[in-house]
């Protein structure tokens, strides 16, 4: 964990188009440390409800004006989690994921707190997830689909419940690249919070344990990662 006095730099940029190609690749980190990775994942499973599915990680990020281009490859979740827990030793690989920035009609933002059984227990984010093969369309990663899928899975909202912005905010910090898409809902944030909380209460294994509102910087919490608070600060400053 990076100390507060050594907080990583966070950069934000507006993106109009995402060009995210998929290219199979044999990741040396995953291949060469396979035994260590398996042992590490077994230890994680002792306290967290995680399974070794498949995810897509990002390489070769580059921004050209308002277009962001990159390539994705597929790897097992155990390798991805070990890479994160061990400090992202391969610095040419990134966790590039989409986030649904939920905002109520009164301008307040809604974020979810990860449940205790998840790999990121207690952390507070917008609905998000690392893309997987379900998000591939014609040899490219469809980040809009990934965001819509995660929003539905985590908070029970479908595309007809919100208006998705045409553009994106790309938030980068170290090996994390978040593609943030604003999703405006035509009800006040507190009403939407109550609706989502009710939906979570009837789920067998919800990914979230609580929904938090952010109206100003006084609502920031320590469990919010630096890139989240940097994004929120920029949005609140504009408002």
mmCIF file of C-alpha atoms in Angstrom:
data_model
loop_
_atom_site.group_PDB
_atom_site.id
_atom_site.type_symbol
_atom_site.label_atom_id
_atom_site.label_comp_id
_atom_site.label_asym_id
_atom_site.label_seq_id
_atom_site.Cartn_x
_atom_site.Cartn_y
_atom_site.Cartn_z
ATOM 1 C CA UNK A 1 0.000 0.000 0.000
ATOM 2 C CA UNK A 2 1.353 3.413 -0.924
ATOM 3 C CA UNK A 3 1.738 5.729 2.040
ATOM 4 C CA UNK A 4 -0.389 8.869 2.117
ATOM 5 C CA UNK A 5 2.736 11.019 1.813
ATOM 6 C CA UNK A 6 3.636 9.112 -1.348
ATOM 7 C CA UNK A 7 0.212 9.208 -2.987
ATOM 8 C CA UNK A 8 0.445 8.255 -6.667
ATOM 9 C CA UNK A 9 -0.221 10.858 -9.318
ATOM 10 C CA UNK A 10 -3.724 10.792 -10.768
ATOM 11 C CA UNK A 11 -4.441 12.131 -14.262
ATOM 12 C CA UNK A 12 -7.875 12.759 -15.771
ATOM 13 C CA UNK A 13 -8.707 13.241 -19.440
ATOM 14 C CA UNK A 14 -11.878 13.425 -21.486
ATOM 15 C CA UNK A 15 -12.275 10.660 -24.084
ATOM 16 C CA UNK A 16 -14.756 10.566 -26.954
ATOM 17 C CA UNK A 17 -13.928 7.119 -28.305
ATOM 18 C CA UNK A 18 -12.408 3.899 -26.958
ATOM 19 C CA UNK A 19 -10.566 1.630 -29.412
ATOM 20 C CA UNK A 20 -9.792 -1.461 -27.335
ATOM 21 C CA UNK A 21 -8.621 -4.434 -29.396
ATOM 22 C CA UNK A 22 -8.366 -8.006 -28.106
ATOM 23 C CA UNK A 23 -5.174 -9.956 -28.877
ATOM 24 C CA UNK A 24 -4.302 -13.313 -27.244
ATOM 25 C CA UNK A 25 -0.964 -13.181 -25.404
ATOM 26 C CA UNK A 26 1.036 -15.604 -23.275
ATOM 27 C CA UNK A 27 1.751 -13.493 -20.168
ATOM 28 C CA UNK A 28 5.221 -14.438 -18.843
ATOM 29 C CA UNK A 29 4.301 -13.440 -15.280
ATOM 30 C CA UNK A 30 1.376 -15.895 -15.209
ATOM 31 C CA UNK A 31 3.330 -18.699 -16.873
ATOM 32 C CA UNK A 32 6.593 -18.407 -14.938
ATOM 33 C CA UNK A 33 5.027 -18.010 -11.468
ATOM 34 C CA UNK A 34 2.159 -20.454 -11.894
ATOM 35 C CA UNK A 35 2.880 -22.493 -8.750
ATOM 36 C CA UNK A 36 3.262 -19.410 -6.532
ATOM 37 C CA UNK A 37 0.072 -17.952 -7.966
ATOM 38 C CA UNK A 38 -1.912 -21.121 -7.257
ATOM 39 C CA UNK A 39 -0.697 -21.203 -3.641
ATOM 40 C CA UNK A 40 -1.521 -17.532 -3.166
ATOM 41 C CA UNK A 41 -5.026 -17.956 -4.580
ATOM 42 C CA UNK A 42 -5.699 -20.906 -2.282
ATOM 43 C CA UNK A 43 -4.848 -18.703 0.700
ATOM 44 C CA UNK A 44 -7.152 -15.929 -0.546
ATOM 45 C CA UNK A 45 -10.012 -18.399 -0.909
ATOM 46 C CA UNK A 46 -9.770 -19.218 2.804
ATOM 47 C CA UNK A 47 -11.281 -15.814 3.654
ATOM 48 C CA UNK A 48 -12.851 -14.518 0.423
ATOM 49 C CA UNK A 49 -15.552 -15.886 -1.891
ATOM 50 C CA UNK A 50 -13.545 -15.709 -5.116
ATOM 51 C CA UNK A 51 -13.344 -18.132 -8.011
ATOM 52 C CA UNK A 52 -10.737 -18.509 -10.696
ATOM 53 C CA UNK A 53 -12.573 -17.225 -13.741
ATOM 54 C CA UNK A 54 -11.096 -15.331 -16.683
ATOM 55 C CA UNK A 55 -10.559 -11.582 -17.044
ATOM 56 C CA UNK A 56 -9.094 -9.198 -19.609
ATOM 57 C CA UNK A 57 -6.074 -7.027 -18.795
ATOM 58 C CA UNK A 58 -4.736 -4.079 -20.763
ATOM 59 C CA UNK A 59 -1.453 -3.442 -22.596
ATOM 60 C CA UNK A 60 -0.064 -0.704 -24.850
ATOM 61 C CA UNK A 61 -2.221 2.189 -23.653
ATOM 62 C CA UNK A 62 -2.016 5.350 -25.750
ATOM 63 C CA UNK A 63 -4.147 8.412 -26.150
ATOM 64 C CA UNK A 64 -4.412 10.283 -29.434
ATOM 65 C CA UNK A 65 -6.358 13.514 -28.972
ATOM 66 C CA UNK A 66 -9.748 12.347 -27.660
ATOM 67 C CA UNK A 67 -9.306 8.680 -28.673
ATOM 68 C CA UNK A 68 -7.911 6.092 -26.257
ATOM 69 C CA UNK A 69 -6.374 2.969 -27.804
ATOM 70 C CA UNK A 70 -5.084 -0.206 -26.153
ATOM 71 C CA UNK A 71 -4.991 -3.981 -26.505
ATOM 72 C CA UNK A 72 -6.416 -6.528 -24.086
ATOM 73 C CA UNK A 73 -5.428 -10.128 -23.380
ATOM 74 C CA UNK A 74 -7.111 -12.859 -21.343
ATOM 75 C CA UNK A 75 -5.754 -14.386 -18.141
ATOM 76 C CA UNK A 76 -7.081 -16.309 -15.157
ATOM 77 C CA UNK A 77 -8.296 -14.341 -12.140
ATOM 78 C CA UNK A 78 -5.746 -15.980 -9.826
ATOM 79 C CA UNK A 79 -2.873 -14.504 -11.843
ATOM 80 C CA UNK A 80 -4.574 -11.115 -11.959
ATOM 81 C CA UNK A 81 -5.112 -11.078 -8.186
ATOM 82 C CA UNK A 82 -1.537 -12.173 -7.447
ATOM 83 C CA UNK A 83 -0.217 -9.445 -9.746
ATOM 84 C CA UNK A 84 -2.197 -6.856 -7.771
ATOM 85 C CA UNK A 85 -1.314 -8.224 -4.322
ATOM 86 C CA UNK A 86 2.380 -8.413 -5.220
ATOM 87 C CA UNK A 87 2.589 -4.780 -6.267
ATOM 88 C CA UNK A 88 1.989 -5.126 -10.023
ATOM 89 C CA UNK A 89 5.503 -6.403 -10.847
ATOM 90 C CA UNK A 90 4.926 -6.307 -14.630
ATOM 91 C CA UNK A 91 4.649 -2.559 -15.257
ATOM 92 C CA UNK A 92 3.655 -3.028 -18.904
ATOM 93 C CA UNK A 93 0.296 -4.495 -17.851
ATOM 94 C CA UNK A 94 -2.657 -2.462 -16.547
ATOM 95 C CA UNK A 95 -6.023 -3.095 -14.948
ATOM 96 C CA UNK A 96 -8.226 -1.191 -17.409
ATOM 97 C CA UNK A 97 -11.846 -1.272 -16.274
ATOM 98 C CA UNK A 98 -15.117 0.598 -16.764
ATOM 99 C CA UNK A 99 -17.073 2.384 -14.029
ATOM 100 C CA UNK A 100 -20.674 3.558 -14.007
ATOM 101 C CA UNK A 101 -20.765 6.997 -12.388
ATOM 102 C CA UNK A 102 -24.266 7.046 -10.932
ATOM 103 C CA UNK A 103 -25.687 10.519 -10.314
ATOM 104 C CA UNK A 104 -29.129 11.449 -9.017
ATOM 105 C CA UNK A 105 -31.267 14.262 -10.386
ATOM 106 C CA UNK A 106 -30.086 16.530 -7.529
ATOM 107 C CA UNK A 107 -26.441 16.132 -8.577
ATOM 108 C CA UNK A 108 -25.330 13.788 -5.776
ATOM 109 C CA UNK A 109 -23.217 10.750 -6.687
ATOM 110 C CA UNK A 110 -23.882 7.184 -5.502
ATOM 111 C CA UNK A 111 -21.107 4.700 -4.707
ATOM 112 C CA UNK A 112 -21.173 1.162 -3.338
ATOM 113 C CA UNK A 113 -19.178 -0.402 -0.510
ATOM 114 C CA UNK A 114 -17.834 -3.849 -1.356
ATOM 115 C CA UNK A 115 -19.170 -6.723 0.751
ATOM 116 C CA UNK A 116 -16.929 -8.550 3.221
ATOM 117 C CA UNK A 117 -16.789 -11.708 1.102
ATOM 118 C CA UNK A 118 -15.299 -9.915 -1.930
ATOM 119 C CA UNK A 119 -11.631 -9.536 -2.839
ATOM 120 C CA UNK A 120 -11.816 -5.763 -2.214
ATOM 121 C CA UNK A 121 -13.916 -5.899 0.960
ATOM 122 C CA UNK A 122 -14.796 -2.522 2.446
ATOM 123 C CA UNK A 123 -13.603 -0.390 -0.461
ATOM 124 C CA UNK A 124 -16.001 2.205 -1.856
ATOM 125 C CA UNK A 125 -16.311 2.562 -5.624
ATOM 126 C CA UNK A 126 -18.756 3.293 -8.376
ATOM 127 C CA UNK A 127 -20.179 0.065 -9.870
ATOM 128 C CA UNK A 128 -17.284 -1.446 -11.818
ATOM 129 C CA UNK A 129 -15.464 -4.575 -12.861
ATOM 130 C CA UNK A 130 -12.522 -5.808 -14.887
ATOM 131 C CA UNK A 131 -13.875 -6.796 -18.335
ATOM 132 C CA UNK A 132 -14.126 -10.406 -19.453
ATOM 133 C CA UNK A 133 -15.044 -12.359 -22.580
ATOM 134 C CA UNK A 134 -18.702 -11.398 -22.168
ATOM 135 C CA UNK A 135 -17.631 -7.880 -23.151
ATOM 136 C CA UNK A 136 -15.999 -8.817 -26.458
ATOM 137 C CA UNK A 137 -17.673 -7.655 -29.657
ATOM 138 C CA UNK A 138 -16.035 -8.322 -33.019
ATOM 139 C CA UNK A 139 -12.500 -8.609 -31.671
ATOM 140 C CA UNK A 140 -12.803 -5.507 -29.480
ATOM 141 C CA UNK A 141 -13.674 -4.858 -25.846
ATOM 142 C CA UNK A 142 -17.047 -3.118 -25.575
ATOM 143 C CA UNK A 143 -16.510 -1.041 -22.435
ATOM 144 C CA UNK A 144 -20.026 0.407 -22.579
ATOM 145 C CA UNK A 145 -21.401 -3.124 -22.377
ATOM 146 C CA UNK A 146 -19.049 -3.937 -19.497
ATOM 147 C CA UNK A 147 -20.272 -0.900 -17.533
ATOM 148 C CA UNK A 148 -23.944 -1.705 -18.158
ATOM 149 C CA UNK A 149 -23.371 -5.331 -17.116
ATOM 150 C CA UNK A 150 -21.628 -4.395 -13.883
ATOM 151 C CA UNK A 151 -24.235 -1.767 -12.968
ATOM 152 C CA UNK A 152 -27.012 -4.310 -13.393
ATOM 153 C CA UNK A 153 -25.135 -6.996 -11.432
ATOM 154 C CA UNK A 154 -24.135 -4.715 -8.535
ATOM 155 C CA UNK A 155 -27.086 -2.335 -8.070
ATOM 156 C CA UNK A 156 -29.918 -3.795 -10.172
ATOM 157 C CA UNK A 157 -30.242 -0.893 -12.633
ATOM 158 C CA UNK A 158 -30.700 -1.492 -16.370
ATOM 159 C CA UNK A 159 -29.965 0.952 -19.238
ATOM 160 C CA UNK A 160 -33.564 2.169 -19.335
ATOM 161 C CA UNK A 161 -33.098 3.447 -15.748
ATOM 162 C CA UNK A 162 -30.450 6.031 -16.670
ATOM 163 C CA UNK A 163 -28.984 8.226 -19.409
ATOM 164 C CA UNK A 164 -25.414 7.289 -20.277
ATOM 165 C CA UNK A 165 -23.063 10.079 -21.332
ATOM 166 C CA UNK A 166 -21.594 9.935 -24.832
ATOM 167 C CA UNK A 167 -18.056 10.586 -23.611
ATOM 168 C CA UNK A 168 -15.796 9.105 -20.946
ATOM 169 C CA UNK A 169 -13.361 10.344 -18.339
ATOM 170 C CA UNK A 170 -10.148 8.350 -18.306
ATOM 171 C CA UNK A 171 -8.614 8.311 -14.822
ATOM 172 C CA UNK A 172 -5.093 6.922 -14.610
ATOM 173 C CA UNK A 173 -2.968 6.163 -11.570
ATOM 174 C CA UNK A 174 -0.005 3.776 -11.666
ATOM 175 C CA UNK A 175 -1.291 0.449 -13.112
ATOM 176 C CA UNK A 176 -4.980 1.376 -12.871
ATOM 177 C CA UNK A 177 -6.895 2.904 -15.791
ATOM 178 C CA UNK A 178 -10.554 3.626 -15.035
ATOM 179 C CA UNK A 179 -12.934 4.459 -17.864
ATOM 180 C CA UNK A 180 -15.647 6.464 -16.105
ATOM 181 C CA UNK A 181 -19.025 6.925 -17.793
ATOM 182 C CA UNK A 182 -21.613 9.189 -16.185
ATOM 183 C CA UNK A 183 -25.063 7.645 -15.737
ATOM 184 C CA UNK A 184 -27.769 10.180 -14.876
ATOM 185 C CA UNK A 185 -30.921 8.943 -13.137
ATOM 186 C CA UNK A 186 -34.097 11.059 -13.079
ATOM 187 C CA UNK A 187 -34.751 10.654 -9.345
ATOM 188 C CA UNK A 188 -33.079 12.305 -6.319
ATOM 189 C CA UNK A 189 -30.027 10.465 -5.050
ATOM 190 C CA UNK A 190 -31.549 9.614 -1.655
ATOM 191 C CA UNK A 191 -34.548 8.010 -3.350
ATOM 192 C CA UNK A 192 -32.272 6.019 -5.629
ATOM 193 C CA UNK A 193 -30.149 5.017 -2.631
ATOM 194 C CA UNK A 194 -33.238 3.617 -0.909
ATOM 195 C CA UNK A 195 -34.261 1.752 -4.057
ATOM 196 C CA UNK A 196 -30.833 0.131 -4.485
ATOM 197 C CA UNK A 197 -30.576 -0.694 -0.770
ATOM 198 C CA UNK A 198 -33.921 -2.464 -0.978
ATOM 199 C CA UNK A 199 -32.766 -4.408 -4.025
ATOM 200 C CA UNK A 200 -29.557 -5.453 -2.245
ATOM 201 C CA UNK A 201 -31.531 -6.663 0.768
ATOM 202 C CA UNK A 202 -33.266 -9.388 -1.242
ATOM 203 C CA UNK A 203 -30.167 -10.665 -3.047
ATOM 204 C CA UNK A 204 -28.660 -13.947 -1.877
ATOM 205 C CA UNK A 205 -25.035 -12.864 -2.241
ATOM 206 C CA UNK A 206 -24.856 -9.135 -3.030
ATOM 207 C CA UNK A 207 -21.500 -7.714 -4.038
ATOM 208 C CA UNK A 208 -22.209 -4.510 -2.100
ATOM 209 C CA UNK A 209 -22.957 -4.017 1.590
ATOM 210 C CA UNK A 210 -24.021 -0.350 1.490
ATOM 211 C CA UNK A 211 -24.656 2.623 -0.797
ATOM 212 C CA UNK A 212 -22.997 5.967 -0.020
ATOM 213 C CA UNK A 213 -23.951 9.424 -1.269
ATOM 214 C CA UNK A 214 -21.416 12.125 -2.145
ATOM 215 C CA UNK A 215 -22.678 15.703 -2.361
ATOM 216 C CA UNK A 216 -19.405 17.464 -1.499
ATOM 217 C CA UNK A 217 -15.871 16.686 -0.358
ATOM 218 C CA UNK A 218 -17.114 16.316 3.212
ATOM 219 C CA UNK A 219 -18.666 13.022 2.130
ATOM 220 C CA UNK A 220 -15.319 11.533 1.094
ATOM 221 C CA UNK A 221 -14.329 8.463 3.115
ATOM 222 C CA UNK A 222 -10.941 6.787 3.735
ATOM 223 C CA UNK A 223 -12.223 3.626 2.018
ATOM 224 C CA UNK A 224 -12.492 5.515 -1.285
ATOM 225 C CA UNK A 225 -9.363 4.966 -3.413
ATOM 226 C CA UNK A 226 -7.355 7.998 -4.427
ATOM 227 C CA UNK A 227 -8.485 7.850 -8.054
ATOM 228 C CA UNK A 228 -12.130 7.931 -6.934
ATOM 229 C CA UNK A 229 -11.733 11.024 -4.762
ATOM 230 C CA UNK A 230 -9.661 12.746 -7.474
ATOM 231 C CA UNK A 231 -12.434 12.142 -9.998
ATOM 232 C CA UNK A 232 -15.140 13.301 -7.579
ATOM 233 C CA UNK A 233 -13.180 16.422 -6.651
ATOM 234 C CA UNK A 234 -12.915 17.369 -10.317
ATOM 235 C CA UNK A 235 -16.641 16.785 -10.892
ATOM 236 C CA UNK A 236 -17.637 18.775 -7.819
ATOM 237 C CA UNK A 237 -15.354 21.633 -8.821
ATOM 238 C CA UNK A 238 -17.079 21.833 -12.213
ATOM 239 C CA UNK A 239 -20.496 21.845 -10.576
#
